[in-house]
Amino acid sequence: MAANQERTFIAVKPDGVQRGLVGEILKRFEQKGFSLVAMKLKQAPKDLLKQHYIDHKDRPFYNGLVEYMSSGPVVPMVWEGLNVVKTGRVMLGETNPADSKPGTIRGDFGIQVRRNIIHGSDSVESAKKEIALWFTPEELCDYKSCANDWVYE
Ligand code: IDP
Ligand code: MG
């Protein structure tokens, strides 16, 4: 896999969808230069959300997190580009919006950790797992963005 074909899983959470932030979030990833590989609007079943957050199953906030994530539709997406996992996390900000700098998505649009607008994979390995959990292989579009010739040297 070429380095600039790294992929990450990003999802606008129910609060981000309800607050009309889908376009703003798409805009930030597009303007950065990353390529959109897949996207949908989905009312996620609880089983899927429990699996998505399985690493947190023993945390006190696990059940509340699954309730929050199932409280409305989410917008799961796959983005591609050089270091997109790490850079995506920087663009999101810290887990708690209160600790997130202005200029980040959580820093600009959120206040509380339980309403932090957006999910992003924390490693290439978890990105692979999350993409496989939320999308079928047919839903992932393989194409080269014409902008890549200008985004990368
Ligand atoms: P991340 O989303 O920045 O990767 P994680 O630690 O993986 O953060 O936690 C997953 C999600 O669980 C967070 O995005 C947030 O929605 C929720 N969460 C994390 N910590 C807390 C907490 O202390 N109380 C309530 N919810 C939390
Ligand atoms: Mg996480």
PDB file of C-alpha atoms and ligand atoms in Angstrom:
ATOM      1  CA  MET A   1       0.000   0.000   0.000  1.00  0.00           C
ATOM      2  CA  ALA A   2       1.371   3.413  -0.960  1.00  0.00           C
ATOM      3  CA  ALA A   3       1.828   5.726   2.046  1.00  0.00           C
ATOM      4  CA  ASN A   4      -0.694   8.193   0.691  1.00  0.00           C
ATOM      5  CA  GLN A   5      -3.326   5.435   0.531  1.00  0.00           C
ATOM      6  CA  GLU A   6      -3.570   5.098   4.329  1.00  0.00           C
ATOM      7  CA  ARG A   7      -7.223   5.053   5.409  1.00  0.00           C
ATOM      8  CA  THR A   8      -9.089   6.115   8.529  1.00  0.00           C
ATOM      9  CA  PHE A   9     -12.633   5.693   9.793  1.00  0.00           C
ATOM     10  CA  ILE A  10     -14.375   8.942  10.725  1.00  0.00           C
ATOM     11  CA  ALA A  11     -17.981   9.180  11.921  1.00  0.00           C
ATOM     12  CA  VAL A  12     -20.092  12.249  12.610  1.00  0.00           C
ATOM     13  CA  LYS A  13     -21.952  11.340  15.811  1.00  0.00           C
ATOM     14  CA  PRO A  14     -25.710  11.950  16.319  1.00  0.00           C
ATOM     15  CA  ASP A  15     -25.132  15.383  17.894  1.00  0.00           C
ATOM     16  CA  GLY A  16     -22.969  16.437  14.944  1.00  0.00           C
ATOM     17  CA  VAL A  17     -25.669  15.331  12.490  1.00  0.00           C
ATOM     18  CA  GLN A  18     -28.489  17.042  14.433  1.00  0.00           C
ATOM     19  CA  ARG A  19     -26.500  20.265  14.751  1.00  0.00           C
ATOM     20  CA  GLY A  20     -25.931  20.438  11.001  1.00  0.00           C
ATOM     21  CA  LEU A  21     -22.166  19.935  11.154  1.00  0.00           C
ATOM     22  CA  VAL A  22     -21.861  17.218   8.480  1.00  0.00           C
ATOM     23  CA  GLY A  23     -21.058  19.713   5.705  1.00  0.00           C
ATOM     24  CA  GLU A  24     -18.538  21.599   7.856  1.00  0.00           C
ATOM     25  CA  ILE A  25     -16.743  18.370   8.786  1.00  0.00           C
ATOM     26  CA  LEU A  26     -16.696  17.132   5.182  1.00  0.00           C
ATOM     27  CA  LYS A  27     -15.355  20.527   4.136  1.00  0.00           C
ATOM     28  CA  ARG A  28     -12.445  20.363   6.566  1.00  0.00           C
ATOM     29  CA  PHE A  29     -11.306  16.925   5.385  1.00  0.00           C
ATOM     30  CA  GLU A  30     -11.799  17.858   1.721  1.00  0.00           C
ATOM     31  CA  GLN A  31      -9.951  21.148   2.047  1.00  0.00           C
ATOM     32  CA  LYS A  32      -7.067  19.475   3.865  1.00  0.00           C
ATOM     33  CA  GLY A  33      -6.528  17.369   0.746  1.00  0.00           C
ATOM     34  CA  PHE A  34      -7.732  13.958   1.906  1.00  0.00           C
ATOM     35  CA  SER A  35      -9.853  11.798  -0.412  1.00  0.00           C
ATOM     36  CA  LEU A  36     -13.333  10.553   0.463  1.00  0.00           C
ATOM     37  CA  VAL A  37     -13.517   6.780  -0.043  1.00  0.00           C
ATOM     38  CA  ALA A  38     -16.954   5.976   1.428  1.00  0.00           C
ATOM     39  CA  MET A  39     -19.794   7.700   3.262  1.00  0.00           C
ATOM     40  CA  LYS A  40     -23.375   7.004   4.364  1.00  0.00           C
ATOM     41  CA  LEU A  41     -26.101   8.150   6.752  1.00  0.00           C
ATOM     42  CA  LYS A  42     -27.023   5.339   9.126  1.00  0.00           C
ATOM     43  CA  GLN A  43     -29.148   4.703  12.190  1.00  0.00           C
ATOM     44  CA  ALA A  44     -26.648   2.327  13.771  1.00  0.00           C
ATOM     45  CA  PRO A  45     -27.973  -0.774  15.550  1.00  0.00           C
ATOM     46  CA  LYS A  46     -26.821  -1.120  19.178  1.00  0.00           C
ATOM     47  CA  ASP A  47     -24.971  -4.371  18.415  1.00  0.00           C
ATOM     48  CA  LEU A  48     -22.797  -2.557  15.893  1.00  0.00           C
ATOM     49  CA  LEU A  49     -22.084   0.274  18.341  1.00  0.00           C
ATOM     50  CA  LYS A  50     -21.262  -2.161  21.160  1.00  0.00           C
ATOM     51  CA  GLN A  51     -18.779  -3.854  18.861  1.00  0.00           C
ATOM     52  CA  HIS A  52     -17.353  -0.536  17.665  1.00  0.00           C
ATOM     53  CA  TYR A  53     -16.624   0.487  21.274  1.00  0.00           C
ATOM     54  CA  ILE A  54     -15.805  -3.019  22.560  1.00  0.00           C
ATOM     55  CA  ASP A  55     -12.438  -1.848  23.976  1.00  0.00           C
ATOM     56  CA  HIS A  56     -14.416   0.371  26.378  1.00  0.00           C
ATOM     57  CA  LYS A  57     -16.841  -2.356  27.527  1.00  0.00           C
ATOM     58  CA  ASP A  58     -15.655  -2.247  31.153  1.00  0.00           C
ATOM     59  CA  ARG A  59     -15.668   1.560  31.390  1.00  0.00           C
ATOM     60  CA  PRO A  60     -18.464   3.190  33.443  1.00  0.00           C
ATOM     61  CA  PHE A  61     -19.567   5.271  30.437  1.00  0.00           C
ATOM     62  CA  TYR A  62     -19.931   2.324  28.023  1.00  0.00           C
ATOM     63  CA  ASN A  63     -23.738   1.920  28.200  1.00  0.00           C
ATOM     64  CA  GLY A  64     -24.314   5.680  28.054  1.00  0.00           C
ATOM     65  CA  LEU A  65     -21.965   5.898  25.087  1.00  0.00           C
ATOM     66  CA  VAL A  66     -23.939   3.248  23.184  1.00  0.00           C
ATOM     67  CA  GLU A  67     -27.206   5.083  24.039  1.00  0.00           C
ATOM     68  CA  TYR A  68     -25.757   8.396  22.796  1.00  0.00           C
ATOM     69  CA  MET A  69     -24.443   6.857  19.588  1.00  0.00           C
ATOM     70  CA  SER A  70     -27.826   5.230  18.873  1.00  0.00           C
ATOM     71  CA  SER A  71     -29.850   8.375  19.694  1.00  0.00           C
ATOM     72  CA  GLY A  72     -29.979   9.376  16.002  1.00  0.00           C
ATOM     73  CA  PRO A  73     -28.342   8.724  12.663  1.00  0.00           C
ATOM     74  CA  VAL A  74     -24.570   8.933  12.274  1.00  0.00           C
ATOM     75  CA  VAL A  75     -22.464   9.642   9.179  1.00  0.00           C
ATOM     76  CA  PRO A  76     -19.715   7.012   8.892  1.00  0.00           C
ATOM     77  CA  MET A  77     -16.979   7.843   6.404  1.00  0.00           C
ATOM     78  CA  VAL A  78     -13.652   6.550   5.168  1.00  0.00           C
ATOM     79  CA  TRP A  79     -10.926   9.074   4.294  1.00  0.00           C
ATOM     80  CA  GLU A  80      -7.648   8.360   2.572  1.00  0.00           C
ATOM     81  CA  GLY A  81      -4.265  10.106   2.470  1.00  0.00           C
ATOM     82  CA  LEU A  82      -0.748  10.383   3.853  1.00  0.00           C
ATOM     83  CA  ASN A  83      -0.825   9.954   7.674  1.00  0.00           C
ATOM     84  CA  VAL A  84      -4.605  10.399   7.618  1.00  0.00           C
ATOM     85  CA  VAL A  85      -5.093   8.459  10.883  1.00  0.00           C
ATOM     86  CA  LYS A  86      -2.798  10.709  12.919  1.00  0.00           C
ATOM     87  CA  THR A  87      -3.700  13.939  11.141  1.00  0.00           C
ATOM     88  CA  GLY A  88      -7.400  13.066  11.418  1.00  0.00           C
ATOM     89  CA  ARG A  89      -7.037  12.806  15.198  1.00  0.00           C
ATOM     90  CA  VAL A  90      -5.312  16.200  15.271  1.00  0.00           C
ATOM     91  CA  MET A  91      -8.187  17.686  13.253  1.00  0.00           C
ATOM     92  CA  LEU A  92     -10.708  16.187  15.734  1.00  0.00           C
ATOM     93  CA  GLY A  93      -9.014  17.549  18.857  1.00  0.00           C
ATOM     94  CA  GLU A  94      -8.866  15.884  22.274  1.00  0.00           C
ATOM     95  CA  THR A  95     -11.518  13.419  23.455  1.00  0.00           C
ATOM     96  CA  ASN A  96     -12.893  16.099  25.785  1.00  0.00           C
ATOM     97  CA  PRO A  97     -13.876  19.266  23.874  1.00  0.00           C
ATOM     98  CA  ALA A  98     -12.893  21.248  26.983  1.00  0.00           C
ATOM     99  CA  ASP A  99      -9.266  20.211  26.372  1.00  0.00           C
ATOM    100  CA  SER A 100      -9.445  20.735  22.581  1.00  0.00           C
ATOM    101  CA  LYS A 101      -7.794  23.720  20.955  1.00  0.00           C
ATOM    102  CA  PRO A 102      -9.727  26.184  18.818  1.00  0.00           C
ATOM    103  CA  GLY A 103      -9.296  25.175  15.188  1.00  0.00           C
ATOM    104  CA  THR A 104     -10.080  21.543  15.950  1.00  0.00           C
ATOM    105  CA  ILE A 105     -13.557  20.136  15.336  1.00  0.00           C
ATOM    106  CA  ARG A 106     -14.243  19.315  18.989  1.00  0.00           C
ATOM    107  CA  GLY A 107     -12.576  22.566  20.088  1.00  0.00           C
ATOM    108  CA  ASP A 108     -14.703  24.663  17.749  1.00  0.00           C
ATOM    109  CA  PHE A 109     -18.069  22.952  18.113  1.00  0.00           C
ATOM    110  CA  GLY A 110     -18.295  21.026  21.405  1.00  0.00           C
ATOM    111  CA  ILE A 111     -18.361  21.589  25.146  1.00  0.00           C
ATOM    112  CA  GLN A 112     -18.848  18.213  26.891  1.00  0.00           C
ATOM    113  CA  VAL A 113     -17.115  14.843  26.477  1.00  0.00           C
ATOM    114  CA  ARG A 114     -20.451  13.021  26.209  1.00  0.00           C
ATOM    115  CA  ARG A 115     -21.391  15.215  23.219  1.00  0.00           C
ATOM    116  CA  ASN A 116     -18.101  15.391  21.335  1.00  0.00           C
ATOM    117  CA  ILE A 117     -19.489  15.374  17.769  1.00  0.00           C
ATOM    118  CA  ILE A 118     -17.114  13.088  15.948  1.00  0.00           C
ATOM    119  CA  HIS A 119     -15.236   9.780  16.046  1.00  0.00           C
ATOM    120  CA  GLY A 120     -11.855   9.065  14.451  1.00  0.00           C
ATOM    121  CA  SER A 121      -9.724   5.910  14.467  1.00  0.00           C
ATOM    122  CA  ASP A 122      -6.748   6.050  16.836  1.00  0.00           C
ATOM    123  CA  SER A 123      -4.384   3.761  14.858  1.00  0.00           C
ATOM    124  CA  VAL A 124      -4.009   2.186  11.423  1.00  0.00           C
ATOM    125  CA  GLU A 125      -4.934  -1.182  12.969  1.00  0.00           C
ATOM    126  CA  SER A 126      -8.155   0.070  14.569  1.00  0.00           C
ATOM    127  CA  ALA A 127      -8.983   1.934  11.342  1.00  0.00           C
ATOM    128  CA  LYS A 128      -8.854  -1.371   9.443  1.00  0.00           C
ATOM    129  CA  LYS A 129     -11.154  -3.043  11.991  1.00  0.00           C
ATOM    130  CA  GLU A 130     -13.599  -0.132  12.068  1.00  0.00           C
ATOM    131  CA  ILE A 131     -13.782   0.210   8.275  1.00  0.00           C
ATOM    132  CA  ALA A 132     -14.541  -3.526   7.992  1.00  0.00           C
ATOM    133  CA  LEU A 133     -17.199  -3.223  10.708  1.00  0.00           C
ATOM    134  CA  TRP A 134     -19.071  -0.314   9.091  1.00  0.00           C
ATOM    135  CA  PHE A 135     -18.587  -0.857   5.345  1.00  0.00           C
ATOM    136  CA  THR A 136     -18.659  -3.751   2.900  1.00  0.00           C
ATOM    137  CA  PRO A 137     -15.682  -3.938   0.496  1.00  0.00           C
ATOM    138  CA  GLU A 138     -18.024  -2.914  -2.376  1.00  0.00           C
ATOM    139  CA  GLU A 139     -18.856   0.333  -0.581  1.00  0.00           C
ATOM    140  CA  LEU A 140     -15.203   1.473  -0.622  1.00  0.00           C
ATOM    141  CA  CYS A 141     -14.457   3.394  -3.832  1.00  0.00           C
ATOM    142  CA  ASP A 142     -11.045   2.903  -5.379  1.00  0.00           C
ATOM    143  CA  TYR A 143     -10.163   5.979  -7.413  1.00  0.00           C
ATOM    144  CA  LYS A 144      -7.383   8.500  -7.619  1.00  0.00           C
ATOM    145  CA  SER A 145      -8.410  12.062  -6.876  1.00  0.00           C
ATOM    146  CA  CYS A 146      -7.193  14.429  -9.606  1.00  0.00           C
ATOM    147  CA  ALA A 147      -6.189  16.827  -6.796  1.00  0.00           C
ATOM    148  CA  ASN A 148      -3.539  14.358  -5.571  1.00  0.00           C
ATOM    149  CA  ASP A 149      -1.077  15.597  -8.205  1.00  0.00           C
ATOM    150  CA  TRP A 150      -1.252  19.003  -6.483  1.00  0.00           C
ATOM    151  CA  VAL A 151      -1.638  17.870  -2.863  1.00  0.00           C
ATOM    152  CA  TYR A 152       1.460  15.643  -2.990  1.00  0.00           C
ATOM    153  CA  GLU A 153       4.857  16.465  -4.540  1.00  0.00           C
TER     154      GLU A 153
HETATM  155  P1  IDP B   1     -11.853   9.143  21.353  1.00  0.00           P
HETATM  156  O1  IDP B   1     -13.241   9.235  20.756  1.00  0.00           O
HETATM  157  O2  IDP B   1     -11.189  10.482  21.412  1.00  0.00           O
HETATM  158  O3  IDP B   1     -10.986   8.081  20.710  1.00  0.00           O
HETATM  159  P2  IDP B   1     -12.137   7.308  23.601  1.00  0.00           P
HETATM  160  O4  IDP B   1     -11.309   7.365  24.860  1.00  0.00           O
HETATM  161  O5  IDP B   1     -11.849   6.201  22.639  1.00  0.00           O
HETATM  162  O6  IDP B   1     -12.039   8.740  22.897  1.00  0.00           O
HETATM  163  O7  IDP B   1     -13.646   7.247  24.059  1.00  0.00           O
HETATM  164  C1  IDP B   1     -14.650   6.943  23.122  1.00  0.00           C
HETATM  165  C2  IDP B   1     -15.813   7.881  23.333  1.00  0.00           C
HETATM  166  O8  IDP B   1     -16.372   7.633  24.622  1.00  0.00           O
HETATM  167  C3  IDP B   1     -15.453   9.368  23.354  1.00  0.00           C
HETATM  168  O9  IDP B   1     -15.348   9.936  22.071  1.00  0.00           O
HETATM  169  C4  IDP B   1     -16.613   9.945  24.124  1.00  0.00           C
HETATM  170  O10 IDP B   1     -17.778  10.037  23.284  1.00  0.00           O
HETATM  171  C5  IDP B   1     -16.851   8.840  25.154  1.00  0.00           C
HETATM  172  N1  IDP B   1     -16.121   9.096  26.398  1.00  0.00           N
HETATM  173  C6  IDP B   1     -14.801   9.023  26.612  1.00  0.00           C
HETATM  174  N2  IDP B   1     -14.480   9.303  27.873  1.00  0.00           N
HETATM  175  C7  IDP B   1     -15.648   9.537  28.499  1.00  0.00           C
HETATM  176  C8  IDP B   1     -15.992   9.890  29.826  1.00  0.00           C
HETATM  177  O11 IDP B   1     -15.146  10.046  30.718  1.00  0.00           O
HETATM  178  N3  IDP B   1     -17.315  10.053  30.084  1.00  0.00           N
HETATM  179  C9  IDP B   1     -18.258   9.900  29.139  1.00  0.00           C
HETATM  180  N4  IDP B   1     -17.983   9.579  27.863  1.00  0.00           N
HETATM  181  C10 IDP B   1     -16.687   9.407  27.544  1.00  0.00           C
HETATM  182 MG    MG B   2     -11.135   6.021  20.701  1.00  0.00          MG
END
